[in-house]
């Protein structure tokens, strides 16, 4: 049962990446648009104060803000595509149709009950979704409908009929089944959702009332779940639902720390960013803390090994600092010295508390580029971003001192402290046992599909017949295998460029870092997989 639950969570986790990974792109472009309309920046750079640049900025930020106000349909389509076993494009199209059926069915039923609110909807628990007035379910509506559509799609997408009914088979039959399902859901949720919303509000109030302790638990848990690949299931509800706070910006009620942040940085009438329940302080450990950890590993390495690991650690540090990708560093000590990973999680959680105590509302979850675009143009008063850097430097020192002390006192076998002759790479302890002659074999170290030895990766995963599904996130090749015992971890780590292999039942995650997209394309080509598979 435990394995089945984990498999379901893993599948949901992978599907969540489709909508979740798009949102930061929209946020960055909104921030870019705001640069061209920011009056403070125009005072410093007068050439930006002209109709052309201001118009461009207004169009860019204004058009992308619509994504933030329609997260329900975005998550519905994204989840349906991610959870569909096959015919993914058709699943996405059907999910959009189902979403439209649902909101209109709910609107009509609410009208029949006479509970549609007239006038302003602020604070009424109702909202306009794609221009249709329904109960305000936010992202949760998209999550529910996306899952239901995917379940029905997977069950009936290959159902076929004979003779005159043949035209109603396949995915068309899926939509036929979903129409009454959506109508029934709309009616039921009209009665049920107010109680669910009350429970969500109570949970948010509890987290808020727990103060810094709740913030600390959130920040620590978000890091601790990195090995499972489920960490984004922790932060997504807080960033995009009422669990992360509720605020009115420009007359519009917004839910979720990230949504509130995007709206408030775009509204120049907002002088100080509001205090949401949970704030996004992941950048402290990514941009500063883990850099200190890398320096500690360098200084505690054997003198003869420092030259070998310098380039590796510098590359990993730059990736973490600039892009916010931390797994190459985290997996370098996760298994060989798990106590360091626990300390890392605790320090990351405490950084949330520190920023909250000093009222710093700057963010940098995806590295330094994000940090500059989001915060610097807003000035000190709105985000107090210079304090973010001060806190980051403090955590750089803390990570360095604590990691160095633990590595030396406990004689932890971190990077560069292995016995002589071992290969100096960012990987797990098992990888260090790989044969040195593996260097002569083909490896997936390039950044294009042509540089990836897909045949070796497929073989190490148990062969073509063993691989049921392949997806990827920012850094991991995520696979579902028929028999996970056939996986050759030493080959994946020692000969294909992987830095770690994470096992969760039949779900095997192979960490490749930023080149994972090229690896995924090469593996798909080797397997003959198409987009709808």
Coordinates of C-alpha atoms in Angstrom, one line a residue:
X1 CA 0.0 0.0 0.0
X2 CA 2.8 2.4 0.9
X3 CA 4.5 1.8 -2.5
X4 CA 1.2 2.4 -4.3
X5 CA 0.7 5.6 -2.5
X6 CA 4.2 6.7 -3.3
X7 CA 3.7 5.8 -7.0
X8 CA 0.6 7.9 -7.1
X9 CA 2.3 10.8 -5.4
X10 CA 5.3 10.5 -7.8
X11 CA 3.0 10.5 -10.8
X12 CA 1.1 13.6 -9.5
X13 CA 4.4 15.2 -8.7
X14 CA 5.7 14.8 -12.3
X15 CA 2.5 16.1 -13.8
X16 CA 2.7 19.2 -11.6
X17 CA 5.9 20.3 -13.3
X18 CA 4.0 21.2 -16.5
X19 CA 2.1 24.2 -15.1
X20 CA 4.6 24.9 -12.2
X21 CA 7.6 25.4 -14.5
X22 CA 5.8 27.8 -16.8
X23 CA 4.8 30.2 -14.0
X24 CA 8.3 31.5 -13.2
X25 CA 8.8 32.4 -16.9
X26 CA 5.7 34.5 -16.8
X27 CA 6.9 36.1 -13.5
X28 CA 10.3 37.0 -15.0
X29 CA 8.7 38.6 -18.1
X30 CA 6.3 40.5 -15.9
X31 CA 9.3 41.8 -14.0
X32 CA 11.0 42.8 -17.2
X33 CA 7.8 44.6 -18.3
X34 CA 7.8 46.4 -15.0
X35 CA 11.3 47.7 -15.6
X36 CA 10.1 49.7 -18.6
X37 CA 7.3 51.3 -16.6
X38 CA 9.0 51.8 -13.3
X39 CA 9.2 55.6 -12.6
X40 CA 12.1 55.3 -10.2
X41 CA 14.2 53.5 -12.8
X42 CA 13.1 56.1 -15.4
X43 CA 14.5 58.8 -13.1
X44 CA 17.9 57.1 -13.2
X45 CA 17.7 56.1 -16.9
X46 CA 15.8 58.9 -18.6
X47 CA 15.9 57.2 -22.0
X48 CA 13.3 54.7 -20.7
X49 CA 10.8 57.6 -20.2
X50 CA 9.2 57.6 -23.6
X51 CA 5.9 56.2 -25.0
X52 CA 7.6 53.4 -26.9
X53 CA 9.4 51.7 -24.0
X54 CA 6.6 52.4 -21.6
X55 CA 4.0 51.0 -24.0
X56 CA 6.1 47.9 -24.5
X57 CA 6.4 47.4 -20.8
X58 CA 2.7 47.8 -20.3
X59 CA 1.8 45.3 -23.0
X60 CA 4.3 42.8 -21.8
X61 CA 3.4 42.8 -18.1
X62 CA -0.3 43.4 -18.7
X63 CA -0.6 40.5 -21.1
X64 CA 1.2 38.0 -18.9
X65 CA -0.7 39.0 -15.8
X66 CA -3.7 37.2 -17.3
X67 CA -1.8 34.0 -16.6
X68 CA -1.8 34.7 -12.9
X69 CA -5.5 35.4 -12.8
X70 CA -6.4 32.2 -14.7
X71 CA -4.4 29.6 -12.8
X72 CA -7.4 27.3 -12.5
X73 CA -7.6 26.5 -16.2
X74 CA -3.8 26.4 -16.5
X75 CA -3.4 23.8 -13.8
X76 CA -6.4 21.9 -15.2
X77 CA -4.9 21.5 -18.6
X78 CA -1.4 21.0 -17.4
X79 CA -2.3 18.3 -15.0
X80 CA -4.5 16.5 -17.5
X81 CA -1.6 16.5 -20.0
X82 CA 0.9 15.3 -17.4
X83 CA -1.3 12.6 -16.0
X84 CA -2.5 11.2 -19.3
X85 CA -0.9 7.9 -20.2
X86 CA -1.3 8.5 -23.9
X87 CA -2.9 10.9 -26.4
X88 CA -1.7 13.8 -24.2
X89 CA -2.6 16.6 -26.6
X90 CA -6.2 15.4 -26.9
X91 CA -6.3 15.1 -23.1
X92 CA -5.3 18.7 -22.8
X93 CA -8.0 19.8 -25.3
X94 CA -10.7 17.8 -23.6
X95 CA -9.6 19.2 -20.2
X96 CA -10.2 22.7 -21.5
X97 CA -13.7 21.8 -22.8
X98 CA -14.5 20.1 -19.4
X99 CA -13.4 23.2 -17.5
X100 CA -15.8 25.3 -19.6
X101 CA -18.6 22.8 -19.0
X102 CA -17.9 22.8 -15.3
X103 CA -17.9 26.6 -14.7
X104 CA -21.0 27.2 -16.8
X105 CA -22.8 24.4 -15.1
X106 CA -22.0 25.8 -11.7
X107 CA -23.0 29.3 -12.7
X108 CA -26.4 28.0 -13.9
X109 CA -27.0 26.0 -10.8
X110 CA -26.0 28.8 -8.5
X111 CA -28.5 31.0 -10.5
X112 CA -31.2 28.4 -10.0
X113 CA -30.5 28.5 -6.2
X114 CA -30.5 32.3 -6.2
X115 CA -27.1 32.5 -4.6
X116 CA -25.2 34.5 -7.3
X117 CA -24.0 37.7 -5.7
X118 CA -24.7 41.0 -7.4
X119 CA -22.2 43.9 -7.5
X120 CA -18.7 43.6 -6.1
X121 CA -17.5 40.0 -5.5
X122 CA -14.7 41.0 -3.1
X123 CA -14.9 38.9 0.0
X124 CA -18.0 37.0 -1.1
X125 CA -16.4 33.7 -1.8
X126 CA -17.4 34.1 -5.5
X127 CA -15.3 35.1 -8.4
X128 CA -15.3 35.5 -12.2
X129 CA -13.5 32.7 -13.9
X130 CA -13.1 33.2 -17.6
X131 CA -15.9 35.7 -17.3
X132 CA -18.2 33.3 -15.6
X133 CA -19.3 33.9 -12.0
X134 CA -18.7 30.8 -9.8
X135 CA -17.5 29.9 -6.3
X136 CA -13.9 31.0 -5.9
X137 CA -11.9 27.8 -5.8
X138 CA -8.7 29.2 -7.3
X139 CA -6.0 26.7 -8.2
X140 CA -7.9 23.9 -6.3
X141 CA -10.5 23.9 -9.1
X142 CA -7.8 23.2 -11.7
X143 CA -6.2 20.5 -9.6
X144 CA -9.5 18.7 -9.1
X145 CA -10.7 18.9 -12.7
X146 CA -7.3 18.0 -14.1
X147 CA -7.1 14.8 -12.1
X148 CA -10.7 13.8 -12.9
X149 CA -10.2 14.4 -16.6
X150 CA -7.0 12.4 -16.6
X151 CA -8.6 9.5 -14.8
X152 CA -11.5 9.4 -17.2
X153 CA -9.2 9.9 -20.2
X154 CA -6.9 7.0 -19.2
X155 CA -9.9 4.7 -18.7
X156 CA -11.8 5.4 -21.9
X157 CA -9.5 7.0 -24.5
X158 CA -9.1 3.7 -26.4
X159 CA -12.8 2.7 -26.2
X160 CA -14.1 2.0 -29.7
X161 CA -17.5 1.3 -31.2
X162 CA -18.7 -0.5 -34.3
X163 CA -20.9 0.7 -37.1
X164 CA -22.8 3.9 -36.7
X165 CA -21.5 4.6 -33.3
X166 CA -17.8 4.4 -34.4
X167 CA -17.6 8.2 -34.6
X168 CA -18.2 8.4 -30.9
X169 CA -15.3 6.3 -29.9
X170 CA -11.8 7.2 -28.6
X171 CA -11.3 10.6 -27.0
X172 CA -14.7 11.7 -28.2
X173 CA -16.2 9.1 -25.9
X174 CA -14.0 10.5 -23.1
X175 CA -15.7 13.9 -23.5
X176 CA -19.2 12.3 -23.6
X177 CA -18.5 10.7 -20.3
X178 CA -17.0 13.8 -18.8
X179 CA -20.0 16.0 -19.6
X180 CA -22.3 14.5 -16.9
X181 CA -19.3 14.1 -14.6
X182 CA -18.6 17.8 -14.8
X183 CA -22.2 18.7 -14.3
X184 CA -22.5 16.5 -11.2
X185 CA -19.3 17.8 -9.8
X186 CA -20.5 21.4 -10.3
X187 CA -23.7 20.7 -8.4
X188 CA -22.0 18.8 -5.6
X189 CA -19.2 21.3 -5.1
X190 CA -21.8 24.1 -4.9
X191 CA -22.8 22.6 -1.6
X192 CA -19.5 21.1 -0.5
X193 CA -16.9 23.7 -1.4
X194 CA -17.9 26.4 1.2
X195 CA -17.0 23.8 3.9
X196 CA -13.8 22.9 2.2
X197 CA -12.9 26.6 1.9
X198 CA -13.6 27.0 5.6
X199 CA -11.2 24.2 6.3
X200 CA -8.5 25.7 4.1
X201 CA -9.0 29.1 5.7
X202 CA -8.7 27.5 9.1
X203 CA -5.4 25.8 8.1
X204 CA -4.0 29.0 6.7
X205 CA -5.0 30.8 10.0
X206 CA -3.3 28.1 12.0
X207 CA -0.1 28.4 10.0
X208 CA -0.3 32.2 10.3
X209 CA -0.9 32.0 14.1
X210 CA 2.0 29.6 14.5
X211 CA 4.2 32.4 13.4
X212 CA 7.9 31.8 12.8
X213 CA 7.6 28.2 13.9
X214 CA 5.3 27.4 11.0
X215 CA 7.5 29.3 8.6
X216 CA 10.5 27.3 9.9
X217 CA 8.8 24.0 9.4
X218 CA 7.7 24.9 5.9
X219 CA 11.2 26.0 4.8
X220 CA 12.9 23.0 6.4
X221 CA 10.4 20.5 5.0
X222 CA 10.7 22.0 1.5
X223 CA 14.4 21.1 1.5
X224 CA 14.0 17.7 3.2
X225 CA 11.8 16.4 0.5
X226 CA 14.4 17.1 -2.3
X227 CA 15.5 13.5 -2.3
X228 CA 11.9 12.3 -3.0
X229 CA 11.3 14.8 -5.7
X230 CA 8.1 15.8 -3.9
X231 CA 9.3 19.1 -2.5
X232 CA 7.3 21.2 -5.0
X233 CA 4.1 19.6 -3.6
X234 CA 4.9 21.6 -0.4
X235 CA 5.6 25.0 -1.8
X236 CA 3.1 25.1 -4.7
X237 CA 0.0 25.4 -2.5
X238 CA 1.6 28.2 -0.5
X239 CA 2.7 30.1 -3.5
X240 CA -0.6 29.8 -5.5
X241 CA -3.4 29.3 -3.0
X242 CA -4.9 31.0 0.0
X243 CA -2.6 28.9 2.3
X244 CA 0.1 31.4 1.4
X245 CA -2.0 34.5 2.2
X246 CA -4.8 36.6 0.8
X247 CA -4.5 40.2 -0.2
X248 CA -6.4 42.8 -2.2
X249 CA -4.3 44.6 -4.8
X250 CA -5.8 47.2 -7.1
X251 CA -9.3 46.1 -6.0
X252 CA -8.7 42.5 -6.9
X253 CA -8.5 39.7 -4.2
X254 CA -5.4 37.5 -4.8
X255 CA -4.4 34.3 -3.1
X256 CA -0.9 32.8 -2.7
X257 CA 2.4 34.4 -1.8
X258 CA 3.7 34.4 -5.4
X259 CA 0.5 35.8 -6.9
X260 CA 0.4 38.6 -4.4
X261 CA 4.0 39.4 -5.0
X262 CA 3.6 39.6 -8.8
X263 CA 0.6 41.9 -8.4
X264 CA 2.2 44.2 -5.8
X265 CA 5.4 44.7 -7.7
X266 CA 3.4 45.7 -10.8
X267 CA 1.3 48.2 -8.8
X268 CA 3.2 51.3 -8.1
X269 CA 0.6 52.5 -5.6
X270 CA 1.7 49.7 -3.3
X271 CA 4.5 51.3 -1.2
X272 CA 5.4 48.2 0.9
X273 CA 4.8 44.6 0.0
X274 CA 2.2 42.9 2.2
X275 CA 3.0 40.2 4.7
X276 CA 1.7 36.9 3.4
X277 CA 1.6 33.8 5.5
X278 CA 4.6 32.1 3.8
X279 CA 7.3 34.0 1.9
X280 CA 9.7 32.5 -0.6
X281 CA 13.1 32.7 0.9
X282 CA 14.6 29.7 -0.9
X283 CA 17.2 31.9 -2.6
X284 CA 19.2 32.4 0.6
X285 CA 20.4 28.7 0.6
X286 CA 20.6 28.6 -3.1
X287 CA 22.5 31.8 -3.8
X288 CA 24.7 32.0 -0.7
X289 CA 24.4 29.0 1.7
X290 CA 25.4 26.2 -0.6
X291 CA 28.3 28.3 -2.0
X292 CA 29.7 28.3 1.6
X293 CA 29.1 24.6 1.7
X294 CA 31.1 24.1 -1.5
X295 CA 34.0 26.3 -0.1
X296 CA 34.0 24.1 3.1
X297 CA 34.2 20.9 1.0
X298 CA 37.1 22.4 -1.0
X299 CA 39.0 23.5 2.1
X300 CA 38.5 20.1 3.8
X301 CA 39.4 18.1 0.8
X302 CA 42.8 16.3 0.6
X303 CA 45.4 18.9 -0.6
X304 CA 46.3 16.7 -3.6
X305 CA 42.6 16.6 -4.6
X306 CA 41.7 20.3 -4.4
X307 CA 43.0 21.0 -7.9
X308 CA 40.8 18.2 -9.3
X309 CA 37.6 19.3 -7.5
X310 CA 38.0 23.1 -7.9
X311 CA 36.4 23.2 -11.4
X312 CA 33.6 20.9 -10.4
X313 CA 32.7 22.9 -7.3
X314 CA 32.9 26.2 -9.2
X315 CA 30.6 25.0 -11.9
X316 CA 28.1 23.7 -9.4
X317 CA 28.3 26.9 -7.3
X318 CA 27.8 29.1 -10.4
X319 CA 24.8 27.0 -11.4
X320 CA 23.2 27.3 -7.9
X321 CA 23.9 31.0 -7.7
X322 CA 22.8 32.1 -11.2
X323 CA 20.0 29.6 -11.9
X324 CA 19.0 28.3 -8.5
X325 CA 19.7 24.7 -9.4
X326 CA 21.0 23.1 -6.3
X327 CA 20.7 19.3 -6.8
X328 CA 24.3 18.8 -8.1
X329 CA 25.6 20.2 -4.8
X330 CA 23.0 18.6 -2.5
X331 CA 23.4 15.1 -4.0
X332 CA 27.2 15.4 -3.6
X333 CA 26.8 15.1 0.2
X334 CA 23.2 13.8 0.6
X335 CA 24.1 10.1 0.8
X336 CA 27.8 10.2 1.8
X337 CA 27.0 12.5 4.7
X338 CA 23.2 12.7 5.4
X339 CA 23.8 14.7 8.6
X340 CA 25.0 17.6 6.4
X341 CA 21.7 17.5 4.4
X342 CA 19.7 17.7 7.6
X343 CA 21.8 20.7 8.7
X344 CA 21.3 22.2 5.3
X345 CA 17.5 21.8 5.6
X346 CA 17.4 23.3 9.1
X347 CA 19.5 26.3 8.0
X348 CA 17.3 26.8 4.9
X349 CA 14.2 26.8 7.2
X350 CA 15.8 29.3 9.6
X351 CA 16.6 31.7 6.7
X352 CA 12.8 32.0 6.1
X353 CA 12.4 33.0 9.8
X354 CA 15.2 35.6 9.7
X355 CA 13.8 37.3 6.6
X356 CA 10.4 37.4 8.1
X357 CA 11.7 38.9 11.4
X358 CA 13.4 41.8 9.6
X359 CA 10.5 42.3 7.2
X360 CA 12.5 41.6 4.0
X361 CA 10.2 40.8 1.1
X362 CA 12.7 40.2 -1.6
X363 CA 12.8 36.8 -3.4
X364 CA 15.3 34.9 -5.5
X365 CA 14.1 31.3 -5.8
X366 CA 15.6 30.8 -9.2
X367 CA 18.9 32.4 -8.7
X368 CA 20.6 35.8 -9.0
X369 CA 19.1 36.8 -12.3
X370 CA 15.6 36.4 -10.8
X371 CA 16.7 38.4 -7.8
X372 CA 17.9 41.3 -9.8
X373 CA 14.8 41.5 -12.1
X374 CA 12.3 41.1 -9.3
X375 CA 13.7 43.2 -6.5
X376 CA 16.3 45.8 -7.4
X377 CA 14.1 48.1 -9.6
X378 CA 11.5 48.3 -6.8
X379 CA 13.8 50.2 -4.4
X380 CA 14.6 49.6 -0.8
X381 CA 11.2 50.6 0.7
X382 CA 9.2 48.0 -1.1
X383 CA 11.3 44.9 -0.7
X384 CA 14.2 45.9 1.5
X385 CA 16.3 43.8 -0.9
X386 CA 19.8 44.9 0.4
X387 CA 18.9 43.1 3.7
X388 CA 18.5 39.9 1.6
X389 CA 22.1 40.1 0.5
X390 CA 23.3 40.8 4.1
X391 CA 21.4 37.8 5.4
X392 CA 22.7 35.8 2.5
X393 CA 26.3 36.7 3.4
X394 CA 25.6 35.7 7.0
X395 CA 24.3 32.3 5.8
X396 CA 27.3 31.9 3.6
X397 CA 29.5 32.1 6.7
X398 CA 27.2 29.9 8.7
X399 CA 27.2 27.1 6.1
X400 CA 30.9 27.4 5.7
X401 CA 31.7 27.2 9.4
X402 CA 29.2 24.5 10.3
X403 CA 30.0 22.3 7.3
X404 CA 33.7 22.6 7.8
X405 CA 33.4 21.8 11.5
X406 CA 31.2 18.7 10.9
X407 CA 33.2 17.4 8.0
X408 CA 36.5 17.5 10.0
X409 CA 35.1 16.5 13.4
X410 CA 33.1 13.6 12.0
X411 CA 35.5 12.7 9.2
X412 CA 32.8 12.8 6.6
X413 CA 33.8 11.5 3.2
X414 CA 32.6 14.5 1.2
X415 CA 34.0 15.5 -2.2
X416 CA 37.8 15.3 -2.3
X417 CA 38.2 13.4 0.9
X418 CA 38.1 10.0 -0.6
X419 CA 41.1 7.7 -0.9
X420 CA 43.6 8.5 -3.6
X421 CA 42.8 7.5 -7.2
X422 CA 39.1 8.1 -6.9
X423 CA 37.3 10.2 -9.6
X424 CA 36.5 13.7 -8.6
X425 CA 32.9 14.4 -9.6
X426 CA 29.7 15.6 -8.0
X427 CA 28.1 12.3 -7.2
X428 CA 27.1 9.8 -4.5
X429 CA 29.3 7.5 -2.6
X430 CA 28.3 4.6 -4.8
X431 CA 29.6 6.4 -7.8
X432 CA 33.1 6.6 -6.3
X433 CA 33.2 2.8 -6.5
X434 CA 32.8 2.9 -10.3
X435 CA 35.8 1.7 -12.2
X436 CA 38.2 4.3 -13.3
X437 CA 38.3 2.9 -16.8
X438 CA 34.6 4.1 -17.2
X439 CA 36.1 7.4 -18.3
X440 CA 37.0 5.7 -21.6
X441 CA 33.4 4.8 -22.3
X442 CA 30.9 7.1 -24.1
X443 CA 29.2 9.5 -21.7
X444 CA 26.3 11.9 -21.6
X445 CA 28.3 15.0 -20.8
X446 CA 27.2 17.2 -23.6
X447 CA 24.4 19.7 -23.9
X448 CA 22.8 18.4 -27.0
X449 CA 21.0 15.2 -27.9
X450 CA 23.9 14.2 -30.2
X451 CA 26.3 14.2 -27.2
X452 CA 24.2 11.8 -25.1
X453 CA 24.8 8.1 -25.1
X454 CA 21.1 7.2 -25.1
X455 CA 21.7 3.6 -25.8
X456 CA 23.8 3.2 -22.7
X457 CA 21.3 5.0 -20.6
X458 CA 18.4 2.8 -21.9
X459 CA 20.5 -0.3 -21.3
X460 CA 21.4 0.8 -17.7
X461 CA 17.6 1.3 -17.1
X462 CA 16.9 -2.3 -17.9
X463 CA 16.4 -2.1 -21.7
X464 CA 13.6 -0.8 -23.9
X465 CA 11.1 -3.3 -22.7
X466 CA 11.6 -2.3 -19.1
X467 CA 10.9 1.4 -19.6
X468 CA 7.2 2.3 -19.4
X469 CA 7.4 6.1 -19.2
X470 CA 9.9 8.9 -19.5
X471 CA 9.5 12.5 -18.3
X472 CA 11.8 15.1 -16.9
X473 CA 11.9 18.2 -14.6
X474 CA 14.5 20.9 -14.3
X475 CA 17.3 18.4 -13.4
X476 CA 16.0 14.9 -13.3
X477 CA 15.1 12.2 -15.9
X478 CA 12.0 10.7 -14.3
X479 CA 11.2 7.1 -15.4
X480 CA 8.6 4.5 -14.6
X481 CA 10.0 1.0 -15.0
X482 CA 8.5 -2.5 -15.1
X483 CA 11.3 -3.9 -13.0
X484 CA 13.4 -1.4 -11.1
X485 CA 15.8 -4.1 -9.9
X486 CA 17.3 -4.2 -13.5
X487 CA 18.7 -0.6 -13.1
X488 CA 22.5 -0.4 -13.2
X489 CA 23.2 2.5 -10.9
X490 CA 26.9 2.3 -11.2
X491 CA 26.6 2.6 -15.0
X492 CA 24.3 5.6 -14.9
X493 CA 26.5 7.4 -12.5
X494 CA 29.9 6.3 -13.7
X495 CA 29.4 6.3 -17.4
X496 CA 26.4 8.5 -18.4
X497 CA 27.1 11.7 -16.5
X498 CA 24.4 11.3 -13.8
X499 CA 25.1 12.7 -10.4
X500 CA 22.5 10.6 -8.5
X501 CA 19.9 7.9 -8.8
X502 CA 16.8 8.1 -6.6
X503 CA 14.5 5.1 -6.2
X504 CA 10.8 5.3 -5.3
X505 CA 9.2 2.0 -6.1
X506 CA 8.9 1.7 -9.8
X507 CA 9.8 5.4 -10.2
X508 CA 13.5 5.9 -10.9
X509 CA 14.8 9.4 -11.0
X510 CA 18.2 10.0 -12.6
X511 CA 19.8 13.4 -11.8
X512 CA 21.6 15.0 -14.8
X513 CA 21.4 18.6 -13.9
X514 CA 20.7 21.3 -16.5
X515 CA 21.5 19.0 -19.5
X516 CA 18.5 16.8 -18.6
X517 CA 16.4 18.1 -21.5
X518 CA 19.0 16.9 -24.0
X519 CA 19.2 13.6 -22.2
X520 CA 15.4 13.2 -22.3
X521 CA 15.2 14.0 -26.1
X522 CA 18.0 11.4 -26.8
X523 CA 16.3 8.7 -24.7
X524 CA 12.9 9.4 -26.3
X525 CA 14.5 9.0 -29.7
X526 CA 16.3 5.8 -28.7
X527 CA 13.0 4.4 -27.4
X528 CA 11.0 5.6 -30.3
X529 CA 8.7 7.5 -27.9
X530 CA 6.5 10.2 -29.4
X531 CA 5.0 13.2 -27.6
X532 CA 1.6 11.5 -27.1
X533 CA 3.3 8.6 -25.4

